[in-house]
């Protein structure tokens, strides 16, 4: 149930988010490299990737992070935003494989992610948007069910829920 109060969030937590499935193509991996100025050859040359021990070209770390951001934002819609997001890649992901992103909003969150060197809150020096902060945790798995990356973040509810 969504509340008309911009600062209230009356959904029972933890809340399992809907799964997001993406299947990046080799062309998308190439274009992501071009758009982000990532010139590492393992993202566009199969021969170079194989020489470095990969089965094929590999998805960029930032592209995997983009999947987590899309997953969280799809759930938030216009009612909120991804405030902080950190992810760790634990295995290579290849184009042409379905990647399944599953996550949970586990409860209230401080505006700080664990491991922040200075303990500062995101957006220091920026106006703080009203509304609750929620902890986001997710994992990305490939076709074989192998975990490719994990993520944690802070989501901000700033619109009517």
mmCIF file of C-alpha atoms in Angstrom:
data_model
loop_
_atom_site.group_PDB
_atom_site.id
_atom_site.type_symbol
_atom_site.label_atom_id
_atom_site.label_comp_id
_atom_site.label_asym_id
_atom_site.label_seq_id
_atom_site.Cartn_x
_atom_site.Cartn_y
_atom_site.Cartn_z
ATOM 1 C CA UNK A 1 0.000 0.000 0.000
ATOM 2 C CA UNK A 2 1.337 3.423 -0.901
ATOM 3 C CA UNK A 3 0.972 6.369 1.381
ATOM 4 C CA UNK A 4 0.100 9.954 0.384
ATOM 5 C CA UNK A 5 2.602 11.151 3.019
ATOM 6 C CA UNK A 6 5.915 11.882 1.242
ATOM 7 C CA UNK A 7 7.917 10.902 4.320
ATOM 8 C CA UNK A 8 6.079 7.663 5.145
ATOM 9 C CA UNK A 9 6.920 4.248 3.840
ATOM 10 C CA UNK A 10 4.359 1.752 5.059
ATOM 11 C CA UNK A 11 5.414 -1.396 3.202
ATOM 12 C CA UNK A 12 6.372 -4.442 5.260
ATOM 13 C CA UNK A 13 10.080 -5.196 5.014
ATOM 14 C CA UNK A 14 12.012 -7.168 3.938
ATOM 15 C CA UNK A 15 10.516 -6.908 0.466
ATOM 16 C CA UNK A 16 11.670 -9.116 -2.408
ATOM 17 C CA UNK A 17 11.878 -7.093 -5.601
ATOM 18 C CA UNK A 18 10.733 -8.391 -8.996
ATOM 19 C CA UNK A 19 13.481 -10.107 -10.964
ATOM 20 C CA UNK A 20 15.136 -8.232 -13.821
ATOM 21 C CA UNK A 21 16.480 -10.369 -16.672
ATOM 22 C CA UNK A 22 18.824 -8.908 -19.273
ATOM 23 C CA UNK A 23 20.747 -10.574 -22.087
ATOM 24 C CA UNK A 24 23.506 -8.260 -23.293
ATOM 25 C CA UNK A 25 24.727 -8.834 -26.826
ATOM 26 C CA UNK A 26 28.302 -8.504 -28.065
ATOM 27 C CA UNK A 27 27.242 -5.334 -29.893
ATOM 28 C CA UNK A 28 25.878 -3.830 -26.663
ATOM 29 C CA UNK A 29 29.100 -4.674 -24.830
ATOM 30 C CA UNK A 30 31.084 -2.995 -27.616
ATOM 31 C CA UNK A 31 28.837 0.092 -27.611
ATOM 32 C CA UNK A 32 29.012 0.356 -23.808
ATOM 33 C CA UNK A 33 32.805 0.400 -24.105
ATOM 34 C CA UNK A 34 32.580 3.108 -26.744
ATOM 35 C CA UNK A 35 30.173 5.223 -24.693
ATOM 36 C CA UNK A 36 32.286 4.936 -21.535
ATOM 37 C CA UNK A 37 35.669 5.236 -23.290
ATOM 38 C CA UNK A 38 36.692 1.800 -22.017
ATOM 39 C CA UNK A 39 39.416 0.692 -24.428
ATOM 40 C CA UNK A 40 40.326 -2.591 -22.747
ATOM 41 C CA UNK A 41 40.476 -5.170 -25.529
ATOM 42 C CA UNK A 42 38.763 -7.989 -23.556
ATOM 43 C CA UNK A 43 35.473 -6.114 -24.107
ATOM 44 C CA UNK A 44 35.610 -6.126 -27.908
ATOM 45 C CA UNK A 45 38.182 -8.694 -29.105
ATOM 46 C CA UNK A 46 37.366 -12.353 -28.555
ATOM 47 C CA UNK A 47 40.962 -13.327 -29.432
ATOM 48 C CA UNK A 48 42.376 -10.936 -26.827
ATOM 49 C CA UNK A 49 39.853 -12.104 -24.227
ATOM 50 C CA UNK A 50 40.748 -15.762 -24.840
ATOM 51 C CA UNK A 51 44.473 -14.941 -24.571
ATOM 52 C CA UNK A 52 43.715 -13.510 -21.130
ATOM 53 C CA UNK A 53 41.876 -16.669 -20.043
ATOM 54 C CA UNK A 54 38.259 -15.757 -20.777
ATOM 55 C CA UNK A 55 35.859 -17.853 -22.852
ATOM 56 C CA UNK A 56 34.727 -14.823 -24.874
ATOM 57 C CA UNK A 57 34.571 -11.054 -24.576
ATOM 58 C CA UNK A 58 33.423 -10.060 -21.089
ATOM 59 C CA UNK A 59 30.935 -7.538 -19.810
ATOM 60 C CA UNK A 60 32.358 -4.443 -18.180
ATOM 61 C CA UNK A 61 32.178 -3.934 -14.425
ATOM 62 C CA UNK A 62 30.266 -0.694 -15.016
ATOM 63 C CA UNK A 63 27.739 -2.467 -17.244
ATOM 64 C CA UNK A 64 27.026 -4.931 -14.430
ATOM 65 C CA UNK A 65 26.569 -2.000 -12.050
ATOM 66 C CA UNK A 66 24.128 -0.510 -14.536
ATOM 67 C CA UNK A 67 22.006 -3.664 -14.270
ATOM 68 C CA UNK A 68 21.783 -3.232 -10.486
ATOM 69 C CA UNK A 69 20.843 0.442 -10.880
ATOM 70 C CA UNK A 70 18.149 -0.453 -13.433
ATOM 71 C CA UNK A 71 16.809 -3.169 -11.118
ATOM 72 C CA UNK A 72 16.474 -0.842 -8.138
ATOM 73 C CA UNK A 73 15.114 2.088 -10.161
ATOM 74 C CA UNK A 74 12.533 -0.119 -11.886
ATOM 75 C CA UNK A 75 11.079 -0.897 -8.466
ATOM 76 C CA UNK A 76 11.290 2.702 -7.236
ATOM 77 C CA UNK A 77 9.706 4.204 -10.328
ATOM 78 C CA UNK A 78 9.088 7.934 -9.919
ATOM 79 C CA UNK A 79 8.728 7.651 -6.128
ATOM 80 C CA UNK A 80 12.443 7.491 -5.410
ATOM 81 C CA UNK A 81 16.020 7.275 -6.518
ATOM 82 C CA UNK A 82 19.124 5.183 -6.058
ATOM 83 C CA UNK A 83 21.099 7.210 -3.528
ATOM 84 C CA UNK A 84 24.189 4.976 -3.225
ATOM 85 C CA UNK A 85 25.242 1.793 -5.008
ATOM 86 C CA UNK A 86 28.323 -0.370 -4.554
ATOM 87 C CA UNK A 87 28.911 -3.683 -6.303
ATOM 88 C CA UNK A 88 31.523 -6.392 -6.438
ATOM 89 C CA UNK A 89 32.166 -8.531 -9.498
ATOM 90 C CA UNK A 90 33.026 -12.110 -8.505
ATOM 91 C CA UNK A 91 32.990 -13.839 -11.925
ATOM 92 C CA UNK A 92 33.085 -12.892 -15.593
ATOM 93 C CA UNK A 93 29.830 -12.425 -17.458
ATOM 94 C CA UNK A 94 29.629 -13.142 -21.176
ATOM 95 C CA UNK A 95 27.372 -11.680 -23.874
ATOM 96 C CA UNK A 96 24.517 -13.867 -25.059
ATOM 97 C CA UNK A 97 23.813 -15.177 -21.562
ATOM 98 C CA UNK A 98 20.722 -14.239 -19.605
ATOM 99 C CA UNK A 99 21.660 -12.400 -16.422
ATOM 100 C CA UNK A 100 19.134 -12.514 -13.598
ATOM 101 C CA UNK A 101 19.127 -9.718 -11.063
ATOM 102 C CA UNK A 102 17.329 -10.458 -7.814
ATOM 103 C CA UNK A 103 17.271 -8.271 -4.767
ATOM 104 C CA UNK A 104 15.599 -7.244 -1.592
ATOM 105 C CA UNK A 105 14.850 -4.040 0.261
ATOM 106 C CA UNK A 106 15.787 -5.206 3.727
ATOM 107 C CA UNK A 107 14.972 -2.275 5.973
ATOM 108 C CA UNK A 108 15.882 1.237 6.959
ATOM 109 C CA UNK A 109 19.358 2.401 6.013
ATOM 110 C CA UNK A 110 21.710 5.039 7.212
ATOM 111 C CA UNK A 111 22.852 7.223 4.360
ATOM 112 C CA UNK A 112 26.243 5.485 4.513
ATOM 113 C CA UNK A 113 27.422 2.237 2.963
ATOM 114 C CA UNK A 114 29.643 -0.062 4.993
ATOM 115 C CA UNK A 115 33.305 0.482 4.272
ATOM 116 C CA UNK A 116 33.070 4.206 3.563
ATOM 117 C CA UNK A 117 36.536 5.463 4.396
ATOM 118 C CA UNK A 118 35.414 8.690 6.032
ATOM 119 C CA UNK A 119 31.981 7.599 7.247
ATOM 120 C CA UNK A 120 30.438 10.521 5.405
ATOM 121 C CA UNK A 121 26.912 10.498 4.169
ATOM 122 C CA UNK A 122 26.205 10.510 0.442
ATOM 123 C CA UNK A 123 25.516 13.920 -0.910
ATOM 124 C CA UNK A 124 27.481 15.805 1.744
ATOM 125 C CA UNK A 125 27.199 19.418 0.696
ATOM 126 C CA UNK A 126 23.977 18.716 -1.208
ATOM 127 C CA UNK A 127 20.452 19.314 0.050
ATOM 128 C CA UNK A 128 19.056 16.116 1.539
ATOM 129 C CA UNK A 129 15.925 14.921 -0.207
ATOM 130 C CA UNK A 130 13.057 14.246 2.209
ATOM 131 C CA UNK A 131 11.902 10.720 2.805
ATOM 132 C CA UNK A 132 13.085 7.435 4.206
ATOM 133 C CA UNK A 133 16.271 5.661 3.213
ATOM 134 C CA UNK A 134 16.086 1.930 2.494
ATOM 135 C CA UNK A 135 18.821 -0.688 2.293
ATOM 136 C CA UNK A 136 19.065 -2.495 -1.072
ATOM 137 C CA UNK A 137 20.881 -5.814 -1.504
ATOM 138 C CA UNK A 138 21.049 -7.765 -4.764
ATOM 139 C CA UNK A 139 22.857 -10.459 -6.718
ATOM 140 C CA UNK A 140 23.343 -11.047 -10.420
ATOM 141 C CA UNK A 141 23.462 -14.643 -11.692
ATOM 142 C CA UNK A 142 24.257 -16.084 -15.122
ATOM 143 C CA UNK A 143 22.525 -18.878 -17.071
ATOM 144 C CA UNK A 144 24.303 -21.536 -15.001
ATOM 145 C CA UNK A 145 23.092 -20.015 -11.720
ATOM 146 C CA UNK A 146 26.607 -18.788 -10.907
ATOM 147 C CA UNK A 147 26.814 -15.491 -9.028
ATOM 148 C CA UNK A 148 28.503 -12.898 -11.224
ATOM 149 C CA UNK A 149 28.196 -9.858 -8.937
ATOM 150 C CA UNK A 150 26.658 -8.685 -5.680
ATOM 151 C CA UNK A 151 25.492 -5.205 -4.732
ATOM 152 C CA UNK A 152 24.315 -3.128 -1.830
ATOM 153 C CA UNK A 153 22.943 0.344 -1.812
ATOM 154 C CA UNK A 154 20.762 3.002 -0.304
ATOM 155 C CA UNK A 155 17.450 3.908 -1.942
ATOM 156 C CA UNK A 156 15.655 7.155 -1.168
ATOM 157 C CA UNK A 157 11.880 7.479 -1.216
ATOM 158 C CA UNK A 158 11.127 11.106 -2.062
ATOM 159 C CA UNK A 159 7.747 10.984 -3.715
ATOM 160 C CA UNK A 160 4.316 9.707 -2.788
ATOM 161 C CA UNK A 161 4.440 6.007 -2.061
#
